[in-house]
mmCIF file of C-alpha atoms in Angstrom:
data_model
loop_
_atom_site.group_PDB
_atom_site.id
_atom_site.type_symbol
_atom_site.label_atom_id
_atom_site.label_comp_id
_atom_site.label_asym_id
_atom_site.label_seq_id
_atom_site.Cartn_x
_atom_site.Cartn_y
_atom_site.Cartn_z
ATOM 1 C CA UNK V 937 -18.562 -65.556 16.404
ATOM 2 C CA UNK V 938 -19.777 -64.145 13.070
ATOM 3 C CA UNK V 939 -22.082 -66.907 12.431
ATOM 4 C CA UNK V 940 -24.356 -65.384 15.451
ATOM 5 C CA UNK V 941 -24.639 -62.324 13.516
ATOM 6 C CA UNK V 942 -26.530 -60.756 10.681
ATOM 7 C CA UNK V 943 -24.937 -58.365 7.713
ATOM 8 C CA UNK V 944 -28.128 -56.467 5.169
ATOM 9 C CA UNK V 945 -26.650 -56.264 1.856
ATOM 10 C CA UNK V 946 -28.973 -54.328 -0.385
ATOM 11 C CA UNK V 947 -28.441 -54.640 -4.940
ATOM 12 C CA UNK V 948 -27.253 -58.059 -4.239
ATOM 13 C CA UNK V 949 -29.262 -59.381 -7.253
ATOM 14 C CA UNK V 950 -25.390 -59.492 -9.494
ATOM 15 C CA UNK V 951 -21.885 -57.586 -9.280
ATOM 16 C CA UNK V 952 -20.299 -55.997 -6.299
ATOM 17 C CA UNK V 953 -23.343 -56.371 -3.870
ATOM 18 C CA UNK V 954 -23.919 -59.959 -5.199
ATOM 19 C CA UNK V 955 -19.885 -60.622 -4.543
ATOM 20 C CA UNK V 956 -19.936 -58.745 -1.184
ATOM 21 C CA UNK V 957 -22.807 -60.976 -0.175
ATOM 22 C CA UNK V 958 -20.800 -64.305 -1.202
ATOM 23 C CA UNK V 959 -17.447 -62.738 0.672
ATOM 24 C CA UNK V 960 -19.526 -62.487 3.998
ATOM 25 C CA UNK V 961 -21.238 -65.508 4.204
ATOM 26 C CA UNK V 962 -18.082 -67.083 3.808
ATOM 27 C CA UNK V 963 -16.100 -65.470 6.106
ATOM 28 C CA UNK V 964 -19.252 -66.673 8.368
ATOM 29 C CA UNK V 965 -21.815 -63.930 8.891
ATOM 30 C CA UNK V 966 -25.898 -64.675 7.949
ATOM 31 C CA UNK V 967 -26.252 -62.259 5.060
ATOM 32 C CA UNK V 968 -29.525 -61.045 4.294
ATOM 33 C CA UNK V 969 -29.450 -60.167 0.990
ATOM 34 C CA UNK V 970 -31.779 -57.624 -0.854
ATOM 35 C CA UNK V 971 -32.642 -58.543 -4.569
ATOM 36 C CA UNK V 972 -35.806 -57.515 -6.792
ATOM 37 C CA UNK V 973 -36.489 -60.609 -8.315
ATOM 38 C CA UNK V 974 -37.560 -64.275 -7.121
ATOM 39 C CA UNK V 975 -35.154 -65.442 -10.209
ATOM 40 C CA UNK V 976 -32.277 -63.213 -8.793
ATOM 41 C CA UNK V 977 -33.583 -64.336 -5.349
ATOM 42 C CA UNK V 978 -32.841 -68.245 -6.617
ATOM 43 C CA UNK V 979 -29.676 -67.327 -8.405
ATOM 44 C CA UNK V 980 -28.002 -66.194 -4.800
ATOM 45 C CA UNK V 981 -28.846 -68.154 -2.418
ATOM 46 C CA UNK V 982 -27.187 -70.241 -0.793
ATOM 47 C CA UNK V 983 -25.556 -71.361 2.828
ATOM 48 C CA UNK V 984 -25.114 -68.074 4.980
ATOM 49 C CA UNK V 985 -26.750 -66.211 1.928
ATOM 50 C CA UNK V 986 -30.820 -65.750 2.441
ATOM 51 C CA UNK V 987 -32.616 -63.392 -0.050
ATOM 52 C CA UNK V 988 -34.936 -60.965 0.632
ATOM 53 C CA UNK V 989 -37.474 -59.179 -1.767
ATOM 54 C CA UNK V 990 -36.146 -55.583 -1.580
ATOM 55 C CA UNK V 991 -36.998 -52.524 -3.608
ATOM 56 C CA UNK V 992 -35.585 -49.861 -1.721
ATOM 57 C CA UNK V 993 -37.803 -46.909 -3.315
ATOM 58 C CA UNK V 994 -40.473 -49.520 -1.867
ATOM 59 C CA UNK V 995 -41.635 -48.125 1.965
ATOM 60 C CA UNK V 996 -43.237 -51.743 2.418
ATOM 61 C CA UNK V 997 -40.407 -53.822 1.576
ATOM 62 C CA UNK V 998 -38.421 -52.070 3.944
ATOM 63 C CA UNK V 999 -40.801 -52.642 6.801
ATOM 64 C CA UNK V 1000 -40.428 -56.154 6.132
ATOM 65 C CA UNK V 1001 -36.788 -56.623 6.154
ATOM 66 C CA UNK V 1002 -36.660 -54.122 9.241
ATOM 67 C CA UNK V 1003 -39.385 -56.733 10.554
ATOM 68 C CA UNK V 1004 -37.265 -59.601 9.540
ATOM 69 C CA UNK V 1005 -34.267 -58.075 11.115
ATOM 70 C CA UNK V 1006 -36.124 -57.507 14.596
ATOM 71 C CA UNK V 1007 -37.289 -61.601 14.635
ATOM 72 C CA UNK V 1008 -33.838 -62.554 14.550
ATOM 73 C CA UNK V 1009 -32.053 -62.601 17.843
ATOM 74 C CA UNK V 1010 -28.629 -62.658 16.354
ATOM 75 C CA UNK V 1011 -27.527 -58.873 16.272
ATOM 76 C CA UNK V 1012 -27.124 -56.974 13.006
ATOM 77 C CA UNK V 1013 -23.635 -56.148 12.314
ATOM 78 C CA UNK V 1014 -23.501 -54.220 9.330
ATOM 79 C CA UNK V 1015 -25.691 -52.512 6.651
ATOM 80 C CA UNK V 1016 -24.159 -52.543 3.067
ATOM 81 C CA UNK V 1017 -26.098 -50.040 1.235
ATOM 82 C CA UNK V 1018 -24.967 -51.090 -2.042
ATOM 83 C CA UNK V 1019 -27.873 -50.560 -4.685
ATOM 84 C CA UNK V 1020 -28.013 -48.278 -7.109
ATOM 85 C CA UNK V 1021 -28.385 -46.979 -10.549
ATOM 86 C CA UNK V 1022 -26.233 -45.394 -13.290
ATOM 87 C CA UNK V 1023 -28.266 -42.605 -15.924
ATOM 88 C CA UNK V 1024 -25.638 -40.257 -17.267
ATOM 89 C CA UNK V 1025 -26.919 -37.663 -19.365
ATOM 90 C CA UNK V 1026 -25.859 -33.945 -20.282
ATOM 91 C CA UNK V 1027 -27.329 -31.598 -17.148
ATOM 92 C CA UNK V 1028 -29.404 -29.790 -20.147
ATOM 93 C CA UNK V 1029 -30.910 -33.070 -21.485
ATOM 94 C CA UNK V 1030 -31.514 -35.327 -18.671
ATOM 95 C CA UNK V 1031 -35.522 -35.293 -18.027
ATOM 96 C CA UNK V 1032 -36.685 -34.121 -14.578
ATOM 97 C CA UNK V 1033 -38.304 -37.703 -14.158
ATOM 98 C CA UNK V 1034 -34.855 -39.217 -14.326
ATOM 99 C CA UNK V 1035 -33.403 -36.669 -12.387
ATOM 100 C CA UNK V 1036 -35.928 -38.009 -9.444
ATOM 101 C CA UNK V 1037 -35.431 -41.541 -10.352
ATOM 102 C CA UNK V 1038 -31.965 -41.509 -9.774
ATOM 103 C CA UNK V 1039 -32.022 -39.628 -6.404
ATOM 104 C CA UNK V 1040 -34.695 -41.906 -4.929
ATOM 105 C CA UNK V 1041 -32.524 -45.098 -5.786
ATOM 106 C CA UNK V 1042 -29.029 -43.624 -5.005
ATOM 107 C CA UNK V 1043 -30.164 -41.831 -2.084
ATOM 108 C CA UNK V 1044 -33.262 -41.518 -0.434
ATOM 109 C CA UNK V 1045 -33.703 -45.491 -0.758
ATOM 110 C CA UNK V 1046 -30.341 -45.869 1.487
ATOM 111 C CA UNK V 1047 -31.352 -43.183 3.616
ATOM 112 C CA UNK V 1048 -34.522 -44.749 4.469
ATOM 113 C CA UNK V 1049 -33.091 -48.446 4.889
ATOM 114 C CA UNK V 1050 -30.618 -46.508 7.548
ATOM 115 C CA UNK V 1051 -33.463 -45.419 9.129
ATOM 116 C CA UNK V 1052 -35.545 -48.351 9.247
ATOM 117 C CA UNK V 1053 -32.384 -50.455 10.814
ATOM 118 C CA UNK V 1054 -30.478 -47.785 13.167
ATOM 119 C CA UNK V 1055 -32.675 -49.226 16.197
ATOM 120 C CA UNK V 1056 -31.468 -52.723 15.474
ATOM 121 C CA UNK V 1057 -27.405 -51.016 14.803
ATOM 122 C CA UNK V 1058 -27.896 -49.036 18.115
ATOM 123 C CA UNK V 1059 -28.910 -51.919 20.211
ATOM 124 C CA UNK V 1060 -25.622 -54.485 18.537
ATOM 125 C CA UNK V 1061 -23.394 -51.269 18.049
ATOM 126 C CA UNK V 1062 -23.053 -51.978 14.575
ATOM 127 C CA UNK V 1063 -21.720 -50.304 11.288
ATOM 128 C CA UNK V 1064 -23.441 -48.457 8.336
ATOM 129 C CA UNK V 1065 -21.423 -48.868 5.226
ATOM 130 C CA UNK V 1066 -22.120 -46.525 2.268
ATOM 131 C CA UNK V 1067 -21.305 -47.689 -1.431
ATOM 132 C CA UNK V 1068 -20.483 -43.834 -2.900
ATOM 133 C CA UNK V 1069 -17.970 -43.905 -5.450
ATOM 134 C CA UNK V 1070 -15.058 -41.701 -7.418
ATOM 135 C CA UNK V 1071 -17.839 -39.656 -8.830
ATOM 136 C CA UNK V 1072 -19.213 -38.704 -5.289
ATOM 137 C CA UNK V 1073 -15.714 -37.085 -5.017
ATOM 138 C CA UNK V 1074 -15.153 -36.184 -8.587
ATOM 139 C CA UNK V 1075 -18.366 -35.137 -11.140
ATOM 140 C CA UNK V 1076 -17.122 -36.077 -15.023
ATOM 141 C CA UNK V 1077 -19.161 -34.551 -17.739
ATOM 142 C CA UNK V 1078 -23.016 -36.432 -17.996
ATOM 143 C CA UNK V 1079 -22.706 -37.743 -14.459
ATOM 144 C CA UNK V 1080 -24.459 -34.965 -13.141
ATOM 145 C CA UNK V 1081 -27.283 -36.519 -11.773
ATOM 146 C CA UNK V 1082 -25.276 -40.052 -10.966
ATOM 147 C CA UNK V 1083 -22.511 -37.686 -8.857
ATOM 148 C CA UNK V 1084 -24.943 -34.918 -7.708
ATOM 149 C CA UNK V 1085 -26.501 -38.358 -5.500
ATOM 150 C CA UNK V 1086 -23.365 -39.905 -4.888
ATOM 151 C CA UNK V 1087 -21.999 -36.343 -3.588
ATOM 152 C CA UNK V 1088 -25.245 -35.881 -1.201
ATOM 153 C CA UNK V 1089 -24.692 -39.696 0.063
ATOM 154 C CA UNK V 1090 -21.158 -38.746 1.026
ATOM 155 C CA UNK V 1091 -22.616 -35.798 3.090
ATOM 156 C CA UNK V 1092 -25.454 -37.862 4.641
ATOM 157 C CA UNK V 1093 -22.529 -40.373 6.087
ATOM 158 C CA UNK V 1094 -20.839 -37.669 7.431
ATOM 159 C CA UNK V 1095 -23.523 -36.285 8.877
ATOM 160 C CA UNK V 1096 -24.621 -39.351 10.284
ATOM 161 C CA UNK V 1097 -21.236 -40.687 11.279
ATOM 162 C CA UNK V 1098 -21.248 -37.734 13.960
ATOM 163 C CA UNK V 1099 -24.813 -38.035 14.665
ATOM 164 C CA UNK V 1100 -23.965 -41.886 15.590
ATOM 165 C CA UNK V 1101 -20.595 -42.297 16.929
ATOM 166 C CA UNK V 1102 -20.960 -41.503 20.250
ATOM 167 C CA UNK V 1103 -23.714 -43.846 20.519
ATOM 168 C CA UNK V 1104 -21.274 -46.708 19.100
ATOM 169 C CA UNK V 1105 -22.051 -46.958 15.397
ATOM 170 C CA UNK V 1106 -19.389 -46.660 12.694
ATOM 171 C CA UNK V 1107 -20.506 -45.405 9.649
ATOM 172 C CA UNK V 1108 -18.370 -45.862 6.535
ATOM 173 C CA UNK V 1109 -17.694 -44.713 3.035
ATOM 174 C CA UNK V 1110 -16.465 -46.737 0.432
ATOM 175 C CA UNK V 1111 -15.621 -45.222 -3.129
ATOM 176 C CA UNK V 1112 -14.847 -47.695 -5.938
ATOM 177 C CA UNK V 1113 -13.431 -46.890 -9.728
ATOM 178 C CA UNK V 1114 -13.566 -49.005 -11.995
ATOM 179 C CA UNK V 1115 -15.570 -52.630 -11.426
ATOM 180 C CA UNK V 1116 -16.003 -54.885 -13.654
ATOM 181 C CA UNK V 1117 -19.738 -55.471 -12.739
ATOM 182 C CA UNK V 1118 -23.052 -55.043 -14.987
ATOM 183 C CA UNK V 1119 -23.544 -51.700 -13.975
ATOM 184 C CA UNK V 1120 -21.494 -49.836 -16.478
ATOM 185 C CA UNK V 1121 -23.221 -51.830 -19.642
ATOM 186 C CA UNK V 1122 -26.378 -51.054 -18.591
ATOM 187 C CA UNK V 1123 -25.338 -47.239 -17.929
ATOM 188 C CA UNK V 1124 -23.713 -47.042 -21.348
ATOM 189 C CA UNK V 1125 -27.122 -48.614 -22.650
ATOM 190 C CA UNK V 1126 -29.396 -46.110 -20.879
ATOM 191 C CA UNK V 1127 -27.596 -43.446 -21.873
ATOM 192 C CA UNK V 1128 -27.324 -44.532 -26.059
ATOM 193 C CA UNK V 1129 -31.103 -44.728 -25.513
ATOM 194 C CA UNK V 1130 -31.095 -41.082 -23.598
ATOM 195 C CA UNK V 1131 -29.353 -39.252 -26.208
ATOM 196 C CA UNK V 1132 -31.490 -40.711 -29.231
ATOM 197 C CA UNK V 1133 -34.299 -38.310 -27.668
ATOM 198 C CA UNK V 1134 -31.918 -35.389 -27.762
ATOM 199 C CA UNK V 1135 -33.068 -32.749 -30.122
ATOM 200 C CA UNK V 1136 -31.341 -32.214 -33.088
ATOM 201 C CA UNK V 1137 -29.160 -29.401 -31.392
ATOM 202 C CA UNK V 1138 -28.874 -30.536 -28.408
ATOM 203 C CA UNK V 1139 -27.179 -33.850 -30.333
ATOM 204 C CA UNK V 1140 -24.650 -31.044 -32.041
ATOM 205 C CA UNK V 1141 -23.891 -30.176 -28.640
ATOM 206 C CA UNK V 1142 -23.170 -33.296 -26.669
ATOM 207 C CA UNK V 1143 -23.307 -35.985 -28.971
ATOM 208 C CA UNK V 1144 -20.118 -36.271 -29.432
ATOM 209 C CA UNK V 1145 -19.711 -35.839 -25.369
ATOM 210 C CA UNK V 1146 -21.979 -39.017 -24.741
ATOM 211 C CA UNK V 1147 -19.630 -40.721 -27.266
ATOM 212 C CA UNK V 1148 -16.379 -40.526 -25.820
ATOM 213 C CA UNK V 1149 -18.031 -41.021 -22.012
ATOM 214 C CA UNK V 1150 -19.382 -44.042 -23.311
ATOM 215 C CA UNK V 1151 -15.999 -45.391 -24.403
ATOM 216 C CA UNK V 1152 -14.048 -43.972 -21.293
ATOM 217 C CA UNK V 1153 -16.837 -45.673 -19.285
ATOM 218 C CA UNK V 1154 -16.371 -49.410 -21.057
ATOM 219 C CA UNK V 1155 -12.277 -48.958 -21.315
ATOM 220 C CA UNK V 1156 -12.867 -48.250 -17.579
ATOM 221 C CA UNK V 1157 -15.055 -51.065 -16.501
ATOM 222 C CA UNK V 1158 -12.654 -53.664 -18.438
ATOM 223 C CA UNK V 1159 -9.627 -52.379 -17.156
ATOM 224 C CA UNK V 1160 -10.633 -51.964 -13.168
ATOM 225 C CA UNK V 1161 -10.989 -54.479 -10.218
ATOM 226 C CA UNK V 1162 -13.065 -57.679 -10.110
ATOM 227 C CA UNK V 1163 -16.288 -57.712 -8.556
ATOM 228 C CA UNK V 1164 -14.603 -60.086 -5.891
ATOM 229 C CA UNK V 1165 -11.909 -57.921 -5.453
ATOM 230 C CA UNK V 1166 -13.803 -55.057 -4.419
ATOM 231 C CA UNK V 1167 -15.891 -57.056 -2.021
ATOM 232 C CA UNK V 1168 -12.838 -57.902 -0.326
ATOM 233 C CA UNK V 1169 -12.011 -54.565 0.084
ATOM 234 C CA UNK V 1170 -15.790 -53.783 1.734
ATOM 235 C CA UNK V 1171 -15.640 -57.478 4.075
ATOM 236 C CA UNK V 1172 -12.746 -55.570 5.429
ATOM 237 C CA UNK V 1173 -14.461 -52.298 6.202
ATOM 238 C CA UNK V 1174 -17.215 -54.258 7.805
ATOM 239 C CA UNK V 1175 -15.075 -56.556 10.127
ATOM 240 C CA UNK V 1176 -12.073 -53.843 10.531
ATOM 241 C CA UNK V 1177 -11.948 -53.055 14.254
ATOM 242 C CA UNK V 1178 -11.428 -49.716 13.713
ATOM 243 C CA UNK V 1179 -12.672 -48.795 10.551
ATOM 244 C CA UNK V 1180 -11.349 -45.471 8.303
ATOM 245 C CA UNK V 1181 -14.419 -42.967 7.391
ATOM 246 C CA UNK V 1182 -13.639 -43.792 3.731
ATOM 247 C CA UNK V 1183 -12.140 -46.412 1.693
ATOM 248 C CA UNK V 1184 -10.804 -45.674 -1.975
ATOM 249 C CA UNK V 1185 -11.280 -49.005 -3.966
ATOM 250 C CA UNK V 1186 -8.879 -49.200 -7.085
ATOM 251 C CA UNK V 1187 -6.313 -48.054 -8.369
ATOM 252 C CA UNK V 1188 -7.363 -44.814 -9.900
ATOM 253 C CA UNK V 1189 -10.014 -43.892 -7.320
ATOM 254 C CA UNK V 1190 -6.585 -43.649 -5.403
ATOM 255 C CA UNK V 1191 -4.867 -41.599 -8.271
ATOM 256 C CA UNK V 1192 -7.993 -39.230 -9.180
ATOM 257 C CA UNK V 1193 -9.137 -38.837 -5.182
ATOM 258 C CA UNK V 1194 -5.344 -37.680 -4.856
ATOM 259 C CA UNK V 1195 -5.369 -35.220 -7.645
ATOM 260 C CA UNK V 1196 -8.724 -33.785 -6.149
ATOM 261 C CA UNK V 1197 -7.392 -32.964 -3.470
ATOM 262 C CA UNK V 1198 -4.304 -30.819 -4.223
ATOM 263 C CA UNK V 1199 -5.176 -29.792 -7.716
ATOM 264 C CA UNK V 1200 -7.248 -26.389 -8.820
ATOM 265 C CA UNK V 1201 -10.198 -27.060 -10.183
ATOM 266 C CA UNK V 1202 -9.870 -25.338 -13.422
ATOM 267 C CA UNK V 1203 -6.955 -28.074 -13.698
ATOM 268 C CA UNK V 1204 -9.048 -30.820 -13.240
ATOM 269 C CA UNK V 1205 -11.190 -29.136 -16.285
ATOM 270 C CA UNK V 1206 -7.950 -29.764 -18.221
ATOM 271 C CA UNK V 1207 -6.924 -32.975 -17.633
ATOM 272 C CA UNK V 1208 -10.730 -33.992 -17.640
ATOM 273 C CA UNK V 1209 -11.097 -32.901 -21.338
ATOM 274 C CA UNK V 1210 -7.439 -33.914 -22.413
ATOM 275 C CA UNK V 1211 -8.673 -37.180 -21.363
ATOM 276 C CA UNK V 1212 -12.210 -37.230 -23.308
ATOM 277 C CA UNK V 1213 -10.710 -36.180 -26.158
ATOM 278 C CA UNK V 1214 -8.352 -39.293 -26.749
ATOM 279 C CA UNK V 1215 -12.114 -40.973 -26.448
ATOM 280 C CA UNK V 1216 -14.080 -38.464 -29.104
ATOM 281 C CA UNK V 1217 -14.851 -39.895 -31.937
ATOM 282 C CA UNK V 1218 -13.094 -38.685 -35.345
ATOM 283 C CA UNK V 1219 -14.927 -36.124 -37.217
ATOM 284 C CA UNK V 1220 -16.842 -37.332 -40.178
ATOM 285 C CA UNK V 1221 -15.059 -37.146 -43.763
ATOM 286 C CA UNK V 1222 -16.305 -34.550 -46.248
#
């Protein structure tokens, strides 16, 4: 009965964790879901949903839902490590500080949830699920530092999914595209506000570059699934009885995961910059 059992949802404050917590509680589970804000924390709860205060860069936070998650006698079924952030920057202009940032949010802050609630997984036999995406397959010019963490979560799952299956825990990737969440507004916004500190030649370099990102990033977002959608797509990899090592979620995460994998690299170079051209901006008049 899924109502005797507990799902962790972390970044469920709005978009796909936010949906993902919804889908879950109504297919029955008791969602614990991890936001950063009391207002976020009022905005999602509901029957089946019950927020938690949850930084995940924060060690005490996650002693308290690992605390919370011990109290309960229900078993824990399933940990959605959703949250994240999105800083895109050129390799050569992205500050060391947001380098960090990024990495302890897209990684380390899963990794150390994971740790926190294996005990409780091991005891119910439960499931890790990892929210990677396209770009933990693919790295796109300025997602260095976005890819570089969503490339070393993909590695971590594998790791642990062989670490952890004999002992009875699944442990699953899922890799979006395009979702029309929040996430890609505020990346395009933090990275506008990154390039006005580029210096002057730096701007002759890429500034162009951010440009045309920033436009295949929106045309993106608007054209791809529905938060809902895609939370679908994860309900299933949590309640699945056998569960694939990685889900594609979209469209073209299908298409571009398929091209990866057969075409050279230097072709992907190709196609990568046919495609941000069409997006560059047209050269100033004289």
């Amino acid at each position: 009965m899924t109502e005797n059992q507990l799902i962790v949802v972390t970044g469920a404050s709005t978009g796909l964790g936010a949906a993902t917590a919804r889908e879950l509680s109504r297919q029955g589970f008791h969602v614990l879901a991890g936001v950063r804000r009391e207002r976020d924390a009022d905005a999602i709860r509901a029957a089946g949903v019950e927020p938690i205060i949850l930084d995940i860069t924060v060690p005490e936070q996650i002693e308290a839902l690992a605390a919370r998650v011990a109290a309960d006698p229900r078993p824990l079924r399933a940990v959605v490590n959703n949250a994240g952030i999105q800083v895109n920057a050129p390799v050569e202009t992205l500050p060391m500080g947001e380098w960090r940032r990024v990495f302890e949010v897209n990684l380390f802050g899963h990794i150390a949830v994971t740790q926190a609630l294996l005990p409780a997984l091991l005891r119910s036999r439960g499931r890790v699920i990892n929210i990677s995406s396209i770009g933990g397959r693919i790295a796109m010019p300025t997602y260095g530092a976005y890819a570089g963490a969503k490339f070393a979560l993909e590695a971590v799952s594998d790791s642990l999914r062989r670490e952890v299956a004999p002992l009875g825990v699944d442990v699953v990737v899922i890799e979006p595209g395009g979702v029309r969440t929040e996430i890609a507004g505020r990346g395009i916004a933090t990275a506008t506000d990154l390039a006005t500190r580029m210096t002057p030649d730096q701007k002759q370099r890429y500034g162009s570059l951010v440009r045309a990102i920033n436009t295949l990033m929106d045309t993106g977002t608007a054209s791809g699934l529905t938060a809902d959608a895609a939370a679908r797509a994860v309900a299933r990899a949590v309640t699945v009885r056998r569960p694939r090592a990685r889900y594609p979620i979209g469209r073209d995460a299908a298409v571009l995961l398929r091209l990866a994998r057969f075409l050279p690299d230097r072709m992907l170079d190709r196609i990568s910059a046919a495609n941000l051209r069409r997006h560059r901006p047209a050269p100033a008049a004289v």
